[in-house]
Structure formats: structure tokens, C-alpha cells
Coordinates of C-alpha atoms in Angstrom, one line a residue:
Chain A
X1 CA -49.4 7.7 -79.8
X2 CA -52.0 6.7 -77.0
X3 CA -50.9 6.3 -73.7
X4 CA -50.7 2.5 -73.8
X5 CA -48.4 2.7 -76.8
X6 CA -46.0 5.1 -75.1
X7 CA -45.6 3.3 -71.9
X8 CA -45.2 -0.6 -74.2
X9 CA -42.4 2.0 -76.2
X10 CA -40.5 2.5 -72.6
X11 CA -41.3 -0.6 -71.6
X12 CA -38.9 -1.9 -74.5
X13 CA -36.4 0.9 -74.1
X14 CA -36.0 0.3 -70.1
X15 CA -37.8 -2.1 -68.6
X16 CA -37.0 -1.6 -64.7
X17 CA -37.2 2.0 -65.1
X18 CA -40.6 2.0 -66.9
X19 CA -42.5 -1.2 -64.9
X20 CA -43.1 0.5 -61.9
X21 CA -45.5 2.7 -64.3
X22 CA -47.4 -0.3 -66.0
X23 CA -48.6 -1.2 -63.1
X24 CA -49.9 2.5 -61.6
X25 CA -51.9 2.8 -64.7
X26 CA -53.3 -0.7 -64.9
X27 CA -53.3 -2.9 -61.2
X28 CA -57.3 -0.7 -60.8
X29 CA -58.0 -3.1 -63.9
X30 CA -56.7 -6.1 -63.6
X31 CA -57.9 -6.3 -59.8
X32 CA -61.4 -5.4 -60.7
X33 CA -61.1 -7.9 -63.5
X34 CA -59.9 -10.8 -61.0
X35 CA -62.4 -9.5 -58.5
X36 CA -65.3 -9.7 -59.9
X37 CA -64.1 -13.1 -62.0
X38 CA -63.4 -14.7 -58.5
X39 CA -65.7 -12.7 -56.2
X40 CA -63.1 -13.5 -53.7
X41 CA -60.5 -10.5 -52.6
X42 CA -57.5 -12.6 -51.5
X43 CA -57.9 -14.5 -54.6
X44 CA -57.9 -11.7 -56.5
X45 CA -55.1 -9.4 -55.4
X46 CA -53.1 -13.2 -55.5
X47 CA -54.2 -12.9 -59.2
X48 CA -53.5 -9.6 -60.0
X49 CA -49.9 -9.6 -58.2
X50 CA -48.6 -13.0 -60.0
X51 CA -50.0 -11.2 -63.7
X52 CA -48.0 -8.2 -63.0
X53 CA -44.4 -10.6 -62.2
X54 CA -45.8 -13.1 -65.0
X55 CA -46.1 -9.7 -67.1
X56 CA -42.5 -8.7 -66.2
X57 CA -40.9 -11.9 -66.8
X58 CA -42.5 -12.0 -69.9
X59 CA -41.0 -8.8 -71.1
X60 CA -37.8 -9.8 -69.8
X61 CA -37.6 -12.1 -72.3
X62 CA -39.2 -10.2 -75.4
X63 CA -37.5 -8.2 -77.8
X64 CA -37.4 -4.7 -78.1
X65 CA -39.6 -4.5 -81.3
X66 CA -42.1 -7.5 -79.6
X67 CA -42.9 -5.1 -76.8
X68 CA -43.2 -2.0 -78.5
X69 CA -46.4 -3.7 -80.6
X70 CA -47.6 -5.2 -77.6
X71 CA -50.9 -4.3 -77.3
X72 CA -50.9 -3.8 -72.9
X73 CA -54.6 -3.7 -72.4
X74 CA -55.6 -6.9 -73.8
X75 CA -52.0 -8.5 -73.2
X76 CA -52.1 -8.0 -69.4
X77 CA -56.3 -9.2 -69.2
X78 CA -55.1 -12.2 -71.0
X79 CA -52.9 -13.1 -68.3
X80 CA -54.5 -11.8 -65.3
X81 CA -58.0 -13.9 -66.6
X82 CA -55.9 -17.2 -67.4
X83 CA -54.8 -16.7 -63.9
X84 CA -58.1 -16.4 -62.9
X85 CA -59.1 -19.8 -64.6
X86 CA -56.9 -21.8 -63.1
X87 CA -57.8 -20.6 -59.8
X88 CA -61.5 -21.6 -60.8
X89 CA -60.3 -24.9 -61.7
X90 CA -58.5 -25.3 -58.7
X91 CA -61.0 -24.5 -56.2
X92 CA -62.8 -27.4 -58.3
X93 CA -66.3 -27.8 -58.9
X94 CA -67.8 -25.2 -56.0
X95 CA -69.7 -23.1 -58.1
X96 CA -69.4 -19.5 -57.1
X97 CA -73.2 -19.1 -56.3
X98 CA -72.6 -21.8 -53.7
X99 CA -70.1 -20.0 -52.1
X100 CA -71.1 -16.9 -49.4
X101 CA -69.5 -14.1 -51.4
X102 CA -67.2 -10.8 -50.1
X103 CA -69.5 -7.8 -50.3
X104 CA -67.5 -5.2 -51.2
X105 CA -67.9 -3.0 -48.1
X106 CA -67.3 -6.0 -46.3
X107 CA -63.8 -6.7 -47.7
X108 CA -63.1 -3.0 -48.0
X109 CA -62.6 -2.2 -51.9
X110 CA -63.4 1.1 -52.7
X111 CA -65.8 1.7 -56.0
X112 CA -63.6 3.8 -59.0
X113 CA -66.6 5.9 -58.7
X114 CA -68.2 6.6 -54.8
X115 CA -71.5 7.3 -54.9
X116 CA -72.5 11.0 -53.6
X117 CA -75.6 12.2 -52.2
X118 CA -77.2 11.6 -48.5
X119 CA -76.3 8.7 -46.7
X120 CA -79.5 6.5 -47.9
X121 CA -78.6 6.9 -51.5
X122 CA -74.8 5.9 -50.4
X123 CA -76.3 2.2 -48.8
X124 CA -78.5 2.0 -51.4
X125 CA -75.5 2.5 -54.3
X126 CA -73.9 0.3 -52.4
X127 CA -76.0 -2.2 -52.1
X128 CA -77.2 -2.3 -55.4
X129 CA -73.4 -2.8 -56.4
X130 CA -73.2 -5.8 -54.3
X131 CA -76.1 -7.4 -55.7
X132 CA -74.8 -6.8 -59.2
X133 CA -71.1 -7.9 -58.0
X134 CA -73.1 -11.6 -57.8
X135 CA -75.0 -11.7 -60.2
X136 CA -72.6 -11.4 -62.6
X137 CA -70.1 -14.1 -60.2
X138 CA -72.9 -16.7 -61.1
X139 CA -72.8 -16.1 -65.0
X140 CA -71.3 -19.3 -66.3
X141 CA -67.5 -18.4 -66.6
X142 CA -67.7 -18.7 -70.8
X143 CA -69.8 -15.1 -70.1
X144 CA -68.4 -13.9 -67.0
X145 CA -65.4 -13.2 -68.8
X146 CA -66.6 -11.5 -71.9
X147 CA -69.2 -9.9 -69.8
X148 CA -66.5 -8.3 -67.3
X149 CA -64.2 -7.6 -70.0
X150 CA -67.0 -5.7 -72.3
X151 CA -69.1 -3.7 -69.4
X152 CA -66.9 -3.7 -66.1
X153 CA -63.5 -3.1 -67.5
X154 CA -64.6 -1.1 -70.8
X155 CA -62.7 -2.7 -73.3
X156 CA -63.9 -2.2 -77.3
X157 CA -65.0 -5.7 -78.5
X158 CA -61.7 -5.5 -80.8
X159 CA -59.9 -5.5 -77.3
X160 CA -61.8 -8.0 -76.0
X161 CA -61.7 -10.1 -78.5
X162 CA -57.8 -9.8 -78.6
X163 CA -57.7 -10.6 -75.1
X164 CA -59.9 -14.1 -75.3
X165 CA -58.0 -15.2 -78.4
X166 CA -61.9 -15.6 -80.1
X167 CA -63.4 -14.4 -82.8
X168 CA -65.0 -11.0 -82.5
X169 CA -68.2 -12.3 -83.3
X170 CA -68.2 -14.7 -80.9
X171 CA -67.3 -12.5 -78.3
X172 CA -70.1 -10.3 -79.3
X173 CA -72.1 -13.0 -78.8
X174 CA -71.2 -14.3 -75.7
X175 CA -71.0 -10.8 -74.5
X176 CA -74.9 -10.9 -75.4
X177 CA -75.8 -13.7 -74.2
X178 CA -73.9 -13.2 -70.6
X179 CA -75.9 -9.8 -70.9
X180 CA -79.1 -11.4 -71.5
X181 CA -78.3 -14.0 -68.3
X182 CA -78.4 -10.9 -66.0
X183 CA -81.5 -9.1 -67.2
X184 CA -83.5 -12.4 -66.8
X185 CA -81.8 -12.8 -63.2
X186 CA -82.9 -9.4 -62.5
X187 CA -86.6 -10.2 -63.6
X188 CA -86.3 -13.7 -61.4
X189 CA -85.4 -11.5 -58.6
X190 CA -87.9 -9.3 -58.8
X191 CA -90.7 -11.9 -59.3
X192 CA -89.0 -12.9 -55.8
X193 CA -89.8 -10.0 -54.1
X194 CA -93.1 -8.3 -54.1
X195 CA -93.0 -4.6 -53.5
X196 CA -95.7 -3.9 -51.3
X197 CA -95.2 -3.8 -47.9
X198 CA -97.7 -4.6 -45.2
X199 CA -97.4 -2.7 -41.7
Chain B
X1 CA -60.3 4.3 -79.4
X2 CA -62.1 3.3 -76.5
X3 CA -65.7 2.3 -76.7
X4 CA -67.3 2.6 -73.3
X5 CA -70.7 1.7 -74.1
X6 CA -72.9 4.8 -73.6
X7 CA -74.8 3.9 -70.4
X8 CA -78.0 5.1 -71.5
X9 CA -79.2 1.5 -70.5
X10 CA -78.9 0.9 -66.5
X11 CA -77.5 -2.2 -66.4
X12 CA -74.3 -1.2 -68.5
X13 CA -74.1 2.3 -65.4
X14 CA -74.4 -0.6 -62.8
X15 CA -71.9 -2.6 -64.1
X16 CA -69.8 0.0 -65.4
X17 CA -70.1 1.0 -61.2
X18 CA -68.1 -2.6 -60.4
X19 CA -65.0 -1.1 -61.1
X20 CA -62.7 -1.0 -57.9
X21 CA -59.3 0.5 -57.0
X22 CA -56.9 -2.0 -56.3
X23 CA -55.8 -2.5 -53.0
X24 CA -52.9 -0.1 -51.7
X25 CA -50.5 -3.1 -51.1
X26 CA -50.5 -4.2 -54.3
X27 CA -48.3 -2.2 -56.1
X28 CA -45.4 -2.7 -53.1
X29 CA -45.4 -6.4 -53.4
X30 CA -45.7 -6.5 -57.3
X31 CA -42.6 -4.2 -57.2
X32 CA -41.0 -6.9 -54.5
X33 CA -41.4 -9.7 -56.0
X34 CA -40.1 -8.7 -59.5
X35 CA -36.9 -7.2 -57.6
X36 CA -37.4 -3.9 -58.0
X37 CA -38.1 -2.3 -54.5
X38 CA -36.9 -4.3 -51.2
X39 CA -38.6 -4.8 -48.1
X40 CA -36.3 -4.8 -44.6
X41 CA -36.6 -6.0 -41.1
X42 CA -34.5 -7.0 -37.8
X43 CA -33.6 -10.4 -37.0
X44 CA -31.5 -11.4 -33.9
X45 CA -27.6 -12.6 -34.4
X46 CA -24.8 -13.4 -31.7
X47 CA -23.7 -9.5 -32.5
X48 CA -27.3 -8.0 -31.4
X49 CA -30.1 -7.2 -33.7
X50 CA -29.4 -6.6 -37.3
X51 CA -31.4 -5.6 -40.3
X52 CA -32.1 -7.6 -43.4
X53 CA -32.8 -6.7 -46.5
X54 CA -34.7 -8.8 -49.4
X55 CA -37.3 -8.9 -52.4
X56 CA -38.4 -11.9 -54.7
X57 CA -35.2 -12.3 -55.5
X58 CA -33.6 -13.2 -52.2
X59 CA -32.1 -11.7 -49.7
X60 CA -30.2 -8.5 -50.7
X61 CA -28.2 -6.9 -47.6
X62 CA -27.5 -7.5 -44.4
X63 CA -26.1 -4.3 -42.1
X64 CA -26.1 -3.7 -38.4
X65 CA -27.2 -0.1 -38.8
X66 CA -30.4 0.1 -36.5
X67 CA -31.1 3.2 -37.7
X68 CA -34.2 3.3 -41.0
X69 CA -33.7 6.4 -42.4
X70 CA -29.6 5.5 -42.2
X71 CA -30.3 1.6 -43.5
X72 CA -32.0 3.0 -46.8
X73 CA -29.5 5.5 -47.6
X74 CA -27.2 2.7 -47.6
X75 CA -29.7 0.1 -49.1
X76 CA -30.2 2.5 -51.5
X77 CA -25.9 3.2 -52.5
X78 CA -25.2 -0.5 -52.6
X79 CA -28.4 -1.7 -54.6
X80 CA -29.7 1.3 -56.5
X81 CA -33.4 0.3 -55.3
X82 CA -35.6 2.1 -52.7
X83 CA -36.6 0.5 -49.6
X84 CA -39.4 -0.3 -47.4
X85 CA -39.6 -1.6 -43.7
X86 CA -41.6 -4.6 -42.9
X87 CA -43.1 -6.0 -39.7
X88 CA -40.4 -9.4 -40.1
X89 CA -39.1 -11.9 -42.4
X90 CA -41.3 -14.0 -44.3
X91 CA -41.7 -17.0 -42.4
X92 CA -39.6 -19.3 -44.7
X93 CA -37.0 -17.2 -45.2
X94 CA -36.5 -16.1 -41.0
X95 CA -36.7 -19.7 -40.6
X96 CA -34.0 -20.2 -43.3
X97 CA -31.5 -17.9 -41.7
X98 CA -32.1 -19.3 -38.2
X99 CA -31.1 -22.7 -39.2
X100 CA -28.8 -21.7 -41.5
X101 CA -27.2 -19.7 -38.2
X102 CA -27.4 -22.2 -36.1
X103 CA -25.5 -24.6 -38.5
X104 CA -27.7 -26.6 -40.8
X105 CA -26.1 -26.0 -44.3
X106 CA -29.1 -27.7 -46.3
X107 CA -31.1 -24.8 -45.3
X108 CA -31.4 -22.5 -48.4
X109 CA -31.3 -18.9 -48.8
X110 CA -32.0 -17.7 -51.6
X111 CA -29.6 -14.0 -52.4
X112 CA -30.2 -11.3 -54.4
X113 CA -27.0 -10.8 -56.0
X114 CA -27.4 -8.7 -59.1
X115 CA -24.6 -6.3 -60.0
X116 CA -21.9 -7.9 -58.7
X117 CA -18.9 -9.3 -60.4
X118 CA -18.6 -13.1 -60.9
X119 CA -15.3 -13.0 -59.1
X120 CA -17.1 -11.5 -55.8
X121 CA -19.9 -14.0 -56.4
X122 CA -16.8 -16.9 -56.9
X123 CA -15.4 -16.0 -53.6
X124 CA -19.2 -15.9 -51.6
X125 CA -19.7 -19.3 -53.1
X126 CA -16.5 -20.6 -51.8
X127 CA -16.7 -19.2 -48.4
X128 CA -20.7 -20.7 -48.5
X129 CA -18.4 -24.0 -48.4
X130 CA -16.5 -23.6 -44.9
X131 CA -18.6 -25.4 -42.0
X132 CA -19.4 -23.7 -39.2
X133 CA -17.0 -24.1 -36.7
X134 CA -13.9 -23.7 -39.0
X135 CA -12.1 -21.1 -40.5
X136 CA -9.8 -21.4 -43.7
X137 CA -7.3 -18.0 -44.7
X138 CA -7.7 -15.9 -47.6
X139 CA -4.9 -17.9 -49.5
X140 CA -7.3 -21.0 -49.4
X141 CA -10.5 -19.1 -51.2
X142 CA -7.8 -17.8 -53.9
X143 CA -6.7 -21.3 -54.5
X144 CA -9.8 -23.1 -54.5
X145 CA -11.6 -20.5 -57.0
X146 CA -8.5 -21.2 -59.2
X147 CA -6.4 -17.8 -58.6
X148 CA -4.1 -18.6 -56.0
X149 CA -2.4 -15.0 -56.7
X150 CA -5.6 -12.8 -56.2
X151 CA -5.4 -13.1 -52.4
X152 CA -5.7 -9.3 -51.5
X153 CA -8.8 -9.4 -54.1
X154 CA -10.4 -12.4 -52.0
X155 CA -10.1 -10.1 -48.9
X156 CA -11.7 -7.3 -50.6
X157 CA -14.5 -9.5 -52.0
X158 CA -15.1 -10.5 -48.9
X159 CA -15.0 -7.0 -47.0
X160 CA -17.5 -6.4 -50.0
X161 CA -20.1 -9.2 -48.8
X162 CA -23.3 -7.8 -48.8
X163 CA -25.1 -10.7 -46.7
X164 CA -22.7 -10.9 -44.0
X165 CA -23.2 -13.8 -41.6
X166 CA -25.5 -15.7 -44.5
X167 CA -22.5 -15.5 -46.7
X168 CA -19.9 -16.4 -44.0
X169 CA -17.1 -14.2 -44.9
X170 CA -16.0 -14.5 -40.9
X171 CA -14.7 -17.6 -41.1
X172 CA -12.3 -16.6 -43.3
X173 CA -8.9 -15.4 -41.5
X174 CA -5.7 -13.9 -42.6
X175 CA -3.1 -16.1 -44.4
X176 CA -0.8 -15.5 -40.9
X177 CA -3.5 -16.9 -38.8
X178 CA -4.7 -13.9 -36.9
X179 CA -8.5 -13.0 -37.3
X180 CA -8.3 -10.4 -39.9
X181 CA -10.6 -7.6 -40.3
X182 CA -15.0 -7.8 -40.4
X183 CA -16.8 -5.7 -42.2
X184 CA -19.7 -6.1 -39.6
X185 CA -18.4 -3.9 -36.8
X186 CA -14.7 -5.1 -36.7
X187 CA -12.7 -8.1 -35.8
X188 CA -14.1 -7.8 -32.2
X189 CA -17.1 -8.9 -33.2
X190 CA -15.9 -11.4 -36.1
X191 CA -14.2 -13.3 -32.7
X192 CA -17.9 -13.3 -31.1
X193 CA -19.3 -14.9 -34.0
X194 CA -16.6 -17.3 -34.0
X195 CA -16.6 -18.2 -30.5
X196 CA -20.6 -18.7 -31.2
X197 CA -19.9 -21.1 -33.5
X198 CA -17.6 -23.3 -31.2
X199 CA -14.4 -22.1 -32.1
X200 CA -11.9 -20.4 -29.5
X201 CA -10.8 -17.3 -31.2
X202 CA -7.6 -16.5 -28.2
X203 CA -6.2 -20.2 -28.7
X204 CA -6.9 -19.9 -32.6
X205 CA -4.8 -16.4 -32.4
X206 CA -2.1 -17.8 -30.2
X207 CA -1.4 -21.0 -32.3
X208 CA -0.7 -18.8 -35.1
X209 CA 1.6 -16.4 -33.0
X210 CA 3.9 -19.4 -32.7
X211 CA 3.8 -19.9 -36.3
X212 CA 1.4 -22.4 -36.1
X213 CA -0.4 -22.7 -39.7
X214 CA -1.4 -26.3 -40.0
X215 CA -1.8 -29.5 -37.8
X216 CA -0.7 -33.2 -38.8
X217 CA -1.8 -36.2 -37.2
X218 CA 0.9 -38.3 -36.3
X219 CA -0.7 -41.6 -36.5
X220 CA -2.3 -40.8 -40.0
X221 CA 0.3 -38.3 -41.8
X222 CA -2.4 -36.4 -42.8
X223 CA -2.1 -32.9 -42.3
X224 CA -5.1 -30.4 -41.9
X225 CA -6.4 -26.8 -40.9
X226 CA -6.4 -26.5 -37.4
X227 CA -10.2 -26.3 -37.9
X228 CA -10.9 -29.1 -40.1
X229 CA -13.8 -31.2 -38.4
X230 CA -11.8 -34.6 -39.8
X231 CA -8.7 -33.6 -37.2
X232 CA -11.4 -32.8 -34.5
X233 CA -10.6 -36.6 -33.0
X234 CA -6.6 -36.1 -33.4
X235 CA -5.6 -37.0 -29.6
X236 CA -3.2 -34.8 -28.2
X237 CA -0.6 -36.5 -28.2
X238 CA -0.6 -37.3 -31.9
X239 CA -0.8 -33.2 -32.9
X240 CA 2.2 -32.1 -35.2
X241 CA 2.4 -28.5 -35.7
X242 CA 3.4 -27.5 -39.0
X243 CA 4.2 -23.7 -40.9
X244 CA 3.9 -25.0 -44.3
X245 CA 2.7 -27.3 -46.5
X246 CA 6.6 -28.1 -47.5
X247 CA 7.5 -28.6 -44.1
X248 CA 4.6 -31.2 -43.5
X249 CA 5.8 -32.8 -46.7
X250 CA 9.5 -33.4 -45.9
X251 CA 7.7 -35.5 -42.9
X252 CA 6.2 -37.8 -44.5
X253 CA 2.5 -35.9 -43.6
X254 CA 0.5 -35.8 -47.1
X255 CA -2.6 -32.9 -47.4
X256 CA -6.1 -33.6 -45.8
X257 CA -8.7 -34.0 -49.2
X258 CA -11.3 -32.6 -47.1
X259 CA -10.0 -29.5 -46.4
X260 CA -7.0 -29.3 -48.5
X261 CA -4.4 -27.1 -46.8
X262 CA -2.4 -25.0 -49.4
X263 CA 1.1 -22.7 -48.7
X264 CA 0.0 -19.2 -49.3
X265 CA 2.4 -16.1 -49.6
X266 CA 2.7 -14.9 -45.9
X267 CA 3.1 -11.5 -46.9
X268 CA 0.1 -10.9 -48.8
X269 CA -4.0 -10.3 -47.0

């Protein structure tokens, strides 16, 4: 039994007792996912905090057996990204590259992993994780959230798949093609800026 | 079975590297607003500064213990959930309770309940229902929750009220007419409250020493609570003390249907 498995089987044995744990072990996912869907940290710790009660109300309501076979990683993405989409519809048709855009330091979220090494290296980790942060914010949201899902919050295409309510080759696919929308915005970018410098 | 992909390609390491922690409020206000851990704060009252607990719920418990570390322990025996203290209110809700305070029933509050009994929860409803500025015994909330006999249950429901004040269990007085007991410091400060909602406690008490349960008006027959806002405009020379319904009756005075006096046993509450 993984560790998913044994929290959903407390879940259904005590739900009050066991909730507090559901959202230790997964509020670092569903606020990256929401972060990096919204680019926006308000928005996102909004999202996250409504899919954690939308999570427990739902449970409230299930049956025993329903939550023990509840699969929690793609369950709780589901809601937290549907959450996410109404947002984006809400805030209308601004597209996110229009937008200015929270760079991480500049909102204060901390990176799962810090960067070591001198200083330098640090602002240059950095930096390079803010430029990937919007890059993947101006992926048309059909790929954003395959893309996110896949590579940011490392869920097997089975997962992911499970958590978009597609097809697992489509996911693949759009997972692919999201990819493929980020390596040619790297090579625009880099067309953009000539490396030589001139003193 | 988790399949990371291997980051051999850079773009998957940079990605993989947009993974955050959350932020270190989140799992507080998840827990809040599901009910499961409440927040608490001060808020001002005729009776000094008191502290207020709530979560997404409502609000939970209201004490007058200005001491934390005290408040949760107690917080902690009456709900079962841990605490946390807050800068204030949220805005609606302060804003609520201040009109709510100051009078203006429409303003709602929502309460946080859980785990008590749906007789306790009968009698808070009830005394929800008495106006500021009026008070109605024990006997009446028995009556009106349809068990006239469970006085000395009403008054421990109500010495059981958890939000004291929102839930006005002070304007409910003893079946004799005196003031009765408060679980918010004592009946010394259940006559402050009183008096801050317009009512004159010493008169209240010495009306009742004469045996003075209910008032008639003489022009209309009807006879009231010596509260009720309709006998507010009685003129003094009209006022016909009564000590029981019966005795109101043989008069000629029939019962007031806004605040419908009842005879309760004297003895009991």
C-alpha cells in the first residue's frame, strides 16, 4: 500500500482526524500546480485553499468504500486545475503574457529544491526559474495543464490522464506539443539576444 | 509507480525546478475554513474586552478570559479543536457582532454549533428571539420550545451558551423576576449588559420583589411582560400589575400575542 492509498484508507475511516494530513503531504502540489497555471500568488493560494475545503466537503459526503479507491493525486489536481479555469475565465480574455507576472523571489515562494553554490550561480538559478515560470504561463491553457501536470508536478501520464478526464494518448500529445511550444520559445529567445557583448 | 521523467534532457531539470512550497499560511486557513482548527481574537462589549472564537463555520465561543494560553485550554475542553490567535475579526463578521450588539437583529452571525444537543440549540434559538431591551423568564423559553416542564434544563442550557452575548442568554431572568445567574462573570455583570441595552435592572428587580410578574393595560386588557416593547406606550396611569396569568384573566385582561406571557411554576429556575 503506497502512501496515497494509506492516507485515502484513513481518510474513510476518520475523516477530521486524518484531513489535517492530506493536506501536509499534498498543499506543495496543488499550490505549485495553481502557481504556475495562474502565475499569480494570491490567485493561487485562493485556489489551492478552496480545493483543499472543496476536497473535504467532497469526502464528507462519499462513502467509505468511494474514498478508500479514491485515487488523491489525480483527484485533488482535478479540482485544484478546475479551480484554476474558472479563475482564467473569470479574469476574461487578458492573456497571461499580457499581464506583468510575479517572479518568484518577488512574491517570496521558495523553490522545493534551492539552488546551492556561490551566490552568482544562486541569481542565475533563479533567474533562469523565472524565465521558465513564463514561459510555460504563456503556453495556451489546453498545454499548460498537461505540461504542468507531466513535468512540474511529476505525475505518470496514467495520472495525468486520470486527472484531465482525456484519453492517455491525448494527453501524451498535448503534453508534446506544450513541450515542443517551449523549446521553440527558447530558440525565439535566443535569436532575440545575441551573445556577444561589446565593451 | 511514479514516473518522474529522467531529466537527462534540461528542459524537464528546469521545469522539474518550478516546484514551490506552499506558503506557510496555507495549511492554517484550509484547516479554518473546513472547521477543524479556530482562529480567536478580542472584541470590545459593555463588560470590557472579550475573546472570540470562530472558523468557517461560525463563530464558536465567546469567554472573557484575557488570558491565551488560559482561552485555549478552555477553547480546547468545550470544542475538542486547537486554537490560534488572530490579529481581529474578519471584517464581516466584527461588523456583524457590532450591529448585532448594538441592536440590529437582521445582522447575521453565523455559529459554530457542532456537538451540542438540539435541546441546547432549541433554547439559543429561542432566546435569539427576545429584542434587546426585554427580558422574558426561564418559564417562557420552556413554553415556547414546547416543554413548559424543563424549566431548570432551559437555565442550564443557557448557563451552557457558548456565544454568550451573540446568543443572548442575559435577557433571560428567573421565573420570580430577579436577574438570575450569568455565566459571563456573574449577575453583576448580566445587570451591566442589561442596563446597556436600555433596561433598568434596580426597578426591573424591585417590581418583582412586590410580586410584580406581568403588566396589563387598562385601556386595552392586554396584558404583557413588563418588557414587551408593545406596552412601552402604556401611560402610567393605565399600568395594572398582575402575579399571574389567572389573575390577569379573572380581570377581564387577555395575553399579549407578541410576547405571550405564560404562568410558570414559581418554585422551579
Amino acid at each position: 500500500m503506497d502512501d496515497d492509498a494509506r492516507l485515502a484508507f484513513d481518510l474513510a475511516r476518520d475523516l477530521d482526524a486524518a484531513f489535517e494530513r492530506l493536506v501536509v503531504v499534498h498543499q506543495d502540489r496543488l499550490f505549485t500546480i495553481a502557481l504556475r497555471m495562474l502565475g499569480d500568488r494570491g490567485a493561487a493560494e485562493e485556489a489551492a485553499q478552496d480545493a483543499f475545503v472543496r476536497a473535504y466537503r467532497a469526502l464528507g459526503g462519499y462513502e467509505p468504500a468511494r474514498i478508500r479507491e479514491l485515487r488523491l493525486r489525480p483527484w485533488l489536481s482535478t479540482i485544484v486545475l478546475n479551480l484554476c479555469r474558472n479563475h482564467l475565465t473569470r479574469r476574461g480574455r487578458a492573456r497571461p503574457g499580457d499581464r506583468s507576472l510575479d517572479a518568484d523571489r518577488a512574491i517570496g515562494v521558495e523553490p522545493v529544491d534551492r539552488a546551492h553554490g556561490s551566490p552568482i550561480a544562486i541569481v542565475e538559478a533563479r533567474d533562469a526559474r523565472d524565465a521558465w515560470a513564463a514561459r510555460v504561463l504563456a503556453l495556451p491553457p489546453a498545454y499548460r495543464g498537461p505540461v504542468v501536470l507531466r513535468h512540474i508536478d511529476g505525475l505518470s501520464y496514467p495520472e495525468v490522464a486520470a486527472a484531465l478526464g482525456r484519453p492517455e494518448g491525448t494527453v501524451k500529445a498535448q503534453v508534446h506539443r506544450g513541450t515542443a511550444l517551449l523549446r521553440a520559445m527558447l530558440e525565439a529567445e535566443a535569436r532575440r539576444q545575441p551573445t556577444e557583448m561589446t565593451a | 509507480m511514479n514516473l518522474l521523467p529522467t531529466p537527462t534532457d534540461p528542459m524537464d531539470a528546469a521545469l522539474g525546478s518550478l516546484a514551490v512550497t506552499a506558503p506557510s499560511t496555507l495549511k492554517a486557513a484550509v484547516l479554518v475554513e473546513v472547521g477543524l482548527l479556530d482562529r480567536y481574537a478580542r472584541i470590545d462589549s459593555p463588560i470590557g474586552p472579550l475573546t472570540v472564537a470562530w472558523n468557517g463555520l461560525g463563530v464558536s465561543l465567546v469567554d472573557h478570559e484575557p488570558d491565551d494560553a488560559a482561552f485555549e485550554t478552555r477553547h480546547a475542553a468545550a470544542t475538542g479543536r486547537p486554537s490560534l490567535p488572530a490579529e481581529r475579526l474578519p471584517e464581516r463578521m466584527a461588523d456583524a457582532i457590532e450591529r448585532r450588539l448594538g441592536g440590529d437583529r437582521r445582522a447575521r452571525i453565523k455559529l459554530d454549533l457542532r456537538g451540542h444537543s438540539a435541546f441546547e440549540q432549541d433554547v439559543w434559538r429561542k432566546a435569539l428571539e427576545i429584542p434587546r431591551g426585554e427580558v422574558r423568564p426561564y418559564g417562557w423559553v420552556a413554553a415556547e420550545i414546547g416543554r413548559p416542564k424543563a424549566v431548570r434544563a432551559v437555565g442550564t442550557a443557557l448557563a451552557h451558551n457558548p456565544v454568550p452575548l451573540i446568543v443572548p442568554c442575559h435577557r433571560v431572568v428567573r421565573t420570580d423576576g430577579t436577574i438570575g445567574q450569568y455565566s459571563l462573570g456573574g449577575p453583576e455583570n448580566k445587570r451591566t449588559i442589561l442596563a446597556a441595552e436600555g433596561l433598568d435592572p434596580a426597578q426591573m428587580e424591585a417590581a418583582a420583589a412586590r410580586g410584580e410578574r406581568l403588566v396589563g393595560c387598562a385601556s386595552t386588557h392586554i396584558v404583557c411582560w413588563p418588557t414587551c416593547r408593545t406596552g412601552r406606550h402604556m401611560l402610567a396611569r393605565n399600568r395594572r400589575p398582575f402575579r399571574t396569568l389567572a389573575e390577569a384573566a379573572a380581570s377581564g385582561y387577555r395575553p399579549c400575542k407578541v410576547c405571550r406571557p405564560v404562568d410558570g411554576s414559581l418554585a422551579a429556575a
